[in-house]
mmCIF file of C-alpha atoms in Angstrom:
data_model
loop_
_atom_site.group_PDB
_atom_site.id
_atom_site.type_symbol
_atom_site.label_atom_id
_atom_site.label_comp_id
_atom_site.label_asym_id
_atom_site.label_seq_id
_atom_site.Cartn_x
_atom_site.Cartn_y
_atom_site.Cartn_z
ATOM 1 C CA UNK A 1 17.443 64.332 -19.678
ATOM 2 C CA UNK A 2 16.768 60.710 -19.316
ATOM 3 C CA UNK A 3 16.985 58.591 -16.563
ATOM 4 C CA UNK A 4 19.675 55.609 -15.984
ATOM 5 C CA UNK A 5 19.749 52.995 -18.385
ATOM 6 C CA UNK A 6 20.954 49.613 -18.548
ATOM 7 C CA UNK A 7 21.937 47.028 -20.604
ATOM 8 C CA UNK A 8 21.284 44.387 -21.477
ATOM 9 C CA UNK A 9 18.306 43.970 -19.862
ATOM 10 C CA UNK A 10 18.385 40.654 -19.633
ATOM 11 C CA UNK A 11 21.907 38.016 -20.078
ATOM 12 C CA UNK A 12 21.804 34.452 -19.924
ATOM 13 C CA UNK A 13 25.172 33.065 -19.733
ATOM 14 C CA UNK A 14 26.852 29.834 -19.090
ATOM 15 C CA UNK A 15 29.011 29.218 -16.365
ATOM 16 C CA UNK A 16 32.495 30.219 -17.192
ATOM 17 C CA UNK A 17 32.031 32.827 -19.342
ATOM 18 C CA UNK A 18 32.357 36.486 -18.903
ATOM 19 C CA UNK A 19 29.764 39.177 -19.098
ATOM 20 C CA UNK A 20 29.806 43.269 -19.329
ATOM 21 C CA UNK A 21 27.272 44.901 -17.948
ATOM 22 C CA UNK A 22 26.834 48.171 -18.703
ATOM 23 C CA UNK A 23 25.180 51.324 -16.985
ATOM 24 C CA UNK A 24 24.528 55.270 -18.577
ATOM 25 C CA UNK A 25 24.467 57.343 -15.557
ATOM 26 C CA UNK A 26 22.293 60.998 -15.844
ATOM 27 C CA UNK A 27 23.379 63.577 -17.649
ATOM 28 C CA UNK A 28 25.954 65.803 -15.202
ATOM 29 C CA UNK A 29 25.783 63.071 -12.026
ATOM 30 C CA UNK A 30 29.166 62.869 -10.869
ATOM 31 C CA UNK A 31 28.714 59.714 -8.932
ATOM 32 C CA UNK A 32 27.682 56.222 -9.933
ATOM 33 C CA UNK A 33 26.856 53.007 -8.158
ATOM 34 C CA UNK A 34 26.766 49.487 -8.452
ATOM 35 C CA UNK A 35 24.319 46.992 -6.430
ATOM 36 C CA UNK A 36 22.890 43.522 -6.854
ATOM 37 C CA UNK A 37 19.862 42.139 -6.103
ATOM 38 C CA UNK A 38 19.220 38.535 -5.297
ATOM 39 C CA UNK A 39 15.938 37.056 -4.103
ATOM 40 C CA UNK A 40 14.980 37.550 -0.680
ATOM 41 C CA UNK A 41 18.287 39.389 0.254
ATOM 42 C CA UNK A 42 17.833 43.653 -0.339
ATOM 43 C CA UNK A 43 20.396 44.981 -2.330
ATOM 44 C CA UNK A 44 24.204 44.549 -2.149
ATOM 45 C CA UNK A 45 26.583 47.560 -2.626
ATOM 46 C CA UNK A 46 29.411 46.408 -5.265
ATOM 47 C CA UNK A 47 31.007 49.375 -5.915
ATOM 48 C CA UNK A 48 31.146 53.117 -5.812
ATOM 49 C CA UNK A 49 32.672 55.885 -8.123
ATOM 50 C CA UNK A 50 32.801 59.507 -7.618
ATOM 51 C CA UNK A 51 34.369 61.753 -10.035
ATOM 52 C CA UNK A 52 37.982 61.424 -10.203
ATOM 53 C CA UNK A 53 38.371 60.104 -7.001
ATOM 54 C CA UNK A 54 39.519 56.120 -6.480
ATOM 55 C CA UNK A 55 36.364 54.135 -6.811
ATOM 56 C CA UNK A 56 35.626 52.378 -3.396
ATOM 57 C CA UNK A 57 35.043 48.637 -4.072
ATOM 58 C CA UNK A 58 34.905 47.544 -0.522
ATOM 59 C CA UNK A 59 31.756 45.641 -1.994
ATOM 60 C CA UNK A 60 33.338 43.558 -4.755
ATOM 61 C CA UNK A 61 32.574 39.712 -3.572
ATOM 62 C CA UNK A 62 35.634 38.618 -5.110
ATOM 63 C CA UNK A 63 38.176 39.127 -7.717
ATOM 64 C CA UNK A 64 36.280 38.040 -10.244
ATOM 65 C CA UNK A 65 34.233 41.089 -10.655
ATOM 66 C CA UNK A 66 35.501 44.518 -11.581
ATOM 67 C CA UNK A 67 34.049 47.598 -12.824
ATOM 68 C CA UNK A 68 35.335 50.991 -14.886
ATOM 69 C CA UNK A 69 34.070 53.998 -15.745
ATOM 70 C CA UNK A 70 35.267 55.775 -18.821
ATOM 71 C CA UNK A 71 34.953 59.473 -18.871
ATOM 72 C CA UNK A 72 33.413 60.111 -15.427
ATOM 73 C CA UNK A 73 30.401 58.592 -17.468
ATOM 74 C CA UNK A 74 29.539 55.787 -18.606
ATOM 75 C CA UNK A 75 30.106 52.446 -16.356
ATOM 76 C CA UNK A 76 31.055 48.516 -16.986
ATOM 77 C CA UNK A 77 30.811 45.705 -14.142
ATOM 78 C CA UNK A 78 32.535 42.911 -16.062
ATOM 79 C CA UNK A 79 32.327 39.686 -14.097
ATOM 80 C CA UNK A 80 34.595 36.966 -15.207
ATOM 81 C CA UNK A 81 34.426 33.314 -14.978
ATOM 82 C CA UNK A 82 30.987 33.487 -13.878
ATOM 83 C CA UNK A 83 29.248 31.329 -11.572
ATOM 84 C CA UNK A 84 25.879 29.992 -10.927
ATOM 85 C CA UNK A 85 26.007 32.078 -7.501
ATOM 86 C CA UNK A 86 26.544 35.761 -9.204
ATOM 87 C CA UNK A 87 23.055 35.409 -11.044
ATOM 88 C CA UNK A 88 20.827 38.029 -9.573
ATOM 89 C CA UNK A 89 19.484 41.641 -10.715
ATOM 90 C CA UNK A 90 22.601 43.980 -11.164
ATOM 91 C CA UNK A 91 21.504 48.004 -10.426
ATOM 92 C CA UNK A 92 22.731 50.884 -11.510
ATOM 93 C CA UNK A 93 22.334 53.959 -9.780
ATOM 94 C CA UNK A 94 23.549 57.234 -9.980
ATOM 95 C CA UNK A 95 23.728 61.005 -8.359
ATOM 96 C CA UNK A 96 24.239 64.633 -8.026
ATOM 97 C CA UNK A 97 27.682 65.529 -6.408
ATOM 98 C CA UNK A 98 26.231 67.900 -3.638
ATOM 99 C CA UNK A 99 23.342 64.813 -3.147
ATOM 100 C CA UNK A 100 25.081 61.365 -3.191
ATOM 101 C CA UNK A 101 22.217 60.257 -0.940
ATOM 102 C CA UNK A 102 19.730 60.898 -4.017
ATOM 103 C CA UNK A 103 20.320 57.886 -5.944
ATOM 104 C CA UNK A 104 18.403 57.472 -9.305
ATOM 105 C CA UNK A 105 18.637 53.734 -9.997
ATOM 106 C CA UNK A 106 18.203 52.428 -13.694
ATOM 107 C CA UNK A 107 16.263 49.802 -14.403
ATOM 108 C CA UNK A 108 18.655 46.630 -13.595
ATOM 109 C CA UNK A 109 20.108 43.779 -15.590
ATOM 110 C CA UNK A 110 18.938 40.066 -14.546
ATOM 111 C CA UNK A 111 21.961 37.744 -15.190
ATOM 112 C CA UNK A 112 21.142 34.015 -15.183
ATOM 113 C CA UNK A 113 24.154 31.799 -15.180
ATOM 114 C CA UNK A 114 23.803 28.454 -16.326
ATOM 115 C CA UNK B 1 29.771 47.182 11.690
ATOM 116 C CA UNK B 2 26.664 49.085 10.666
ATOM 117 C CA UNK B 3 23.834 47.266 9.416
ATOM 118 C CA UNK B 4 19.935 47.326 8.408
ATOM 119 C CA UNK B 5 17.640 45.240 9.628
ATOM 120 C CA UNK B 6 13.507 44.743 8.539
ATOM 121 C CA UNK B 7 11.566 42.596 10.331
ATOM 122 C CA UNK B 8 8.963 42.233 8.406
ATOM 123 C CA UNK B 9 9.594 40.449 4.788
ATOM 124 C CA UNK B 10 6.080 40.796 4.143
ATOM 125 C CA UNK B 11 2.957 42.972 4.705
ATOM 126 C CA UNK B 12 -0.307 42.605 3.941
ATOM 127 C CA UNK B 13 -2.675 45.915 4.186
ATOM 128 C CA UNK B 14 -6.356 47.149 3.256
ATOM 129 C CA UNK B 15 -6.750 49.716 1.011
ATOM 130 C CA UNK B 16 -7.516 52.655 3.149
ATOM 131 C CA UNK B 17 -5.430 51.287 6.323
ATOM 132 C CA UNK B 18 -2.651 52.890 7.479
ATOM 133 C CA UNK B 19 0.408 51.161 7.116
ATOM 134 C CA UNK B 20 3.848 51.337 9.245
ATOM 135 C CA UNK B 21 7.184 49.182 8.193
ATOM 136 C CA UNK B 22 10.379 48.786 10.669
ATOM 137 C CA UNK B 23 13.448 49.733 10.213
ATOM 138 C CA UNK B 24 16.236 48.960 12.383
ATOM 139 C CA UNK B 25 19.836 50.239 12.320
ATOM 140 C CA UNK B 26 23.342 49.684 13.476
ATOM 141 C CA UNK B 27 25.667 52.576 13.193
ATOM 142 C CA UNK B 28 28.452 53.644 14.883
ATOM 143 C CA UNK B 29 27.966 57.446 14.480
ATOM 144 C CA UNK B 30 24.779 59.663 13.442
ATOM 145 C CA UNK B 31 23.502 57.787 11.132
ATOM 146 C CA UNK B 32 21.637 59.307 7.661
ATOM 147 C CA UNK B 33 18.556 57.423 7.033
ATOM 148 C CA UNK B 34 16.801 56.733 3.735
ATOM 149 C CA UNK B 35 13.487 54.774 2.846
ATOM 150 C CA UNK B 36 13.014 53.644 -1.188
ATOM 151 C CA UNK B 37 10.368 52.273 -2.609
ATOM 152 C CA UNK B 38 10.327 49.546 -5.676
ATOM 153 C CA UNK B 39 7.697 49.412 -7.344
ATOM 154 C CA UNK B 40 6.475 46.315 -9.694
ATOM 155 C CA UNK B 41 8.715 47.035 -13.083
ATOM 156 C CA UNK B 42 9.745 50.520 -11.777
ATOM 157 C CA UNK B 43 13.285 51.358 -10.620
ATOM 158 C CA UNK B 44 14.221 51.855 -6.626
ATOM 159 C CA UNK B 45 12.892 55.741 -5.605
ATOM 160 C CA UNK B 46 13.801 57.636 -3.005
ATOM 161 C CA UNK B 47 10.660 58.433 -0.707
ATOM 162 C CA UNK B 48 12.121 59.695 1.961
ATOM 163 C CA UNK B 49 15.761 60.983 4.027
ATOM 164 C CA UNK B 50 17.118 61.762 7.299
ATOM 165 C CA UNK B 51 20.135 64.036 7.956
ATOM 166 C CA UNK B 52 19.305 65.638 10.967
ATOM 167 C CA UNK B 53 17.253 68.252 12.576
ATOM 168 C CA UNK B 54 13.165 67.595 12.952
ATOM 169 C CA UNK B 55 12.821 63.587 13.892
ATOM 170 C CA UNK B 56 9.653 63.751 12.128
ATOM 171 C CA UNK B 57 10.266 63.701 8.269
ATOM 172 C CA UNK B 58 7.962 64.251 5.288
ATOM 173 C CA UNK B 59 8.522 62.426 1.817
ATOM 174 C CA UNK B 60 6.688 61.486 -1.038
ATOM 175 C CA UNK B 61 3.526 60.249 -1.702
ATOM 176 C CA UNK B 62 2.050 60.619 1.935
ATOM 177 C CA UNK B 63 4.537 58.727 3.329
ATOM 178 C CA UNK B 64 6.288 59.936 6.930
ATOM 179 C CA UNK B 65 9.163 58.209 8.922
ATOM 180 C CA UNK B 66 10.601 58.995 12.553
ATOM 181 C CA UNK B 67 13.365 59.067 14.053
ATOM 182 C CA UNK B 68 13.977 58.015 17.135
ATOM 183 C CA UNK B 69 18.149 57.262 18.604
ATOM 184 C CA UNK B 70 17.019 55.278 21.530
ATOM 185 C CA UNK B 71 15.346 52.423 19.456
ATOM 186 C CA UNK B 72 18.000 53.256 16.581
ATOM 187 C CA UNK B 73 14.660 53.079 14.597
ATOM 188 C CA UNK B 74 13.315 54.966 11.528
ATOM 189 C CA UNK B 75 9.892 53.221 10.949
ATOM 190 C CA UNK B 76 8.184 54.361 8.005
ATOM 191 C CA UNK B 77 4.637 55.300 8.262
ATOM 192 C CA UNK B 78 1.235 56.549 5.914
ATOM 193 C CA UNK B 79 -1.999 56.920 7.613
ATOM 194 C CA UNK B 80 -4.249 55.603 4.607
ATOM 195 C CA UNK B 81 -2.693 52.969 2.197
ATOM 196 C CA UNK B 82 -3.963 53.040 -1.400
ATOM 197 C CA UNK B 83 -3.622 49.945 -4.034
ATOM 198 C CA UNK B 84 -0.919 51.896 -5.590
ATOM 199 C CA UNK B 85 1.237 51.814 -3.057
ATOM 200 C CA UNK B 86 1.617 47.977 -3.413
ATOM 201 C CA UNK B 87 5.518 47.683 -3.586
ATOM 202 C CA UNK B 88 8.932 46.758 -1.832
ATOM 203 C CA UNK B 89 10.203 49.298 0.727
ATOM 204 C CA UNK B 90 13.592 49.074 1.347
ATOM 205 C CA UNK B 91 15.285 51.188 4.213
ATOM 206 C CA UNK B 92 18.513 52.166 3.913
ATOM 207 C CA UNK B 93 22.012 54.037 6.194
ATOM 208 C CA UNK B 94 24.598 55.957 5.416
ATOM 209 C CA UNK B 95 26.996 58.154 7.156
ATOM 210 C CA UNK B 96 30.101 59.784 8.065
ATOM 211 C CA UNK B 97 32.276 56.420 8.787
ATOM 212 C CA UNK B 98 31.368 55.580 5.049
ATOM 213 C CA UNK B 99 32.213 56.683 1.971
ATOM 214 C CA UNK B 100 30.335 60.341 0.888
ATOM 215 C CA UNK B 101 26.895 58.621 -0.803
ATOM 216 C CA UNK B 102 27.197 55.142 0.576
ATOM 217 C CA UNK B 103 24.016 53.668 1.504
ATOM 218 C CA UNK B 104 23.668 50.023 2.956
ATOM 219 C CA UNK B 105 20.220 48.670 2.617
ATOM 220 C CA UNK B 106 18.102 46.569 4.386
ATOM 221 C CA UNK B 107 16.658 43.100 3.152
ATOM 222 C CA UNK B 108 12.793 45.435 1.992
ATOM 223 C CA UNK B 109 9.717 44.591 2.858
ATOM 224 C CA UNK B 110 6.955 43.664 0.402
ATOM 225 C CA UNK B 111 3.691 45.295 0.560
ATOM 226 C CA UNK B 112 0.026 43.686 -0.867
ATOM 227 C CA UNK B 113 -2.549 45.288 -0.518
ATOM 228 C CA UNK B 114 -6.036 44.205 -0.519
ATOM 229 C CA UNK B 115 -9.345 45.639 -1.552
#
């Protein structure tokens, strides 16, 4: 069916306040990925479910951010107390069990903290 | 730790030139190697991925990367650039000390091309 989606697309925020992020993996892909982006610096791997295994959030910057996925579907990286240092592009990706390495990434959210 | 590295933050090419970006890698086992491309308003796409076998791998839209353990390189390569292709490349590693479908990319590399 479709690709990933995310929304919003864009979120403008003001420092201190929380924001959900949310990501609609493909159809059937039993793993899903979180990355950000920030300017001049490739993308960052946040965090990393696969089915119903423990998600793997070696990449988490700080306790601050966390992420769930409900179903083995549909994600949320909720960052809390946010700070003028987490705005970047967030990126969703997602994957086939049998080929984790083929990562369909959705379209991102930019989050501006102000 | 294994890490990514790209020289080159930014390219500029001719239409029609061939083009070649460089990717570096740290790894402490055999690593699997991935190139993606970003294009302007487009989502990341894979172009390109190295298990093992052949050094020499084929991917999408003309583009072709190597291989090669003693330089712990996979440089990506296409012999005639067209304006399409303007875009961020961004190389990426995974592998067996990971998690199954990690990938750690490198910083990309932005590619203009000229008329």
């Amino acid at each position: 069916g479709a690709g990933v989606s995310q929304s919003p697309s864009n979120k403008v925020t003001e420092k201190g306040k929380d924001v959900e992020l949310r990501c609609d993996p493909i159809s059937g892909h039993t793993a899903l990925y979180w990355y950000r982006q920030s300017l001049g610096q490739g993308l960052e791997f946040l965090i990393y479910f696969q089915g119903n295994s423990a998600p793997d959030k070696s990449g988490l910057p700080s306790d601050r951010f966390s992420a769930e996925r409900t179903g083995g579907s549909v994600s949320t990286l909720t960052i809390q107390r946010t700070q003028q240092e987490d705005s970047a592009v967030y990126l969703c990706a997602s994957s086939a069990g049998l080929a984790p390495y083929e990562q369909y990434f959705g379209p991102g959210t930019r989050l501006t903290v102000t | 730790a294994q890490s990514v590295t790209q020289p080159d933050i930014h390219i500029t090419v001719s239409e029609g030139a061939s083009l070649e970006l460089r990717c570096n890698y740290s790894y402490g086992a055999t690593p699997y190697l991935f190139w993606y491309v970003q294009s302007p308003g487009q989502g990341l796409q894979l172009l390109l991925k190295y298990f093992s076998g052949d050094t020499l791998v084929q991917g999408i839209k003309g583009f072709e990367a190597e291989f090669k353990r003693s330089q712990s390189s996979f440089n990506l390569r296409k012999p005639s650039v067209h304006w399409s292709d303007a875009a961020e490349y961004f190389c990426a590693v995974g592998g067996p000390t990971d998690s199954w479908g990690k990938l750690q990319f490198g910083a990309g590399t932005q590619v203009v091309v000229t008329p």
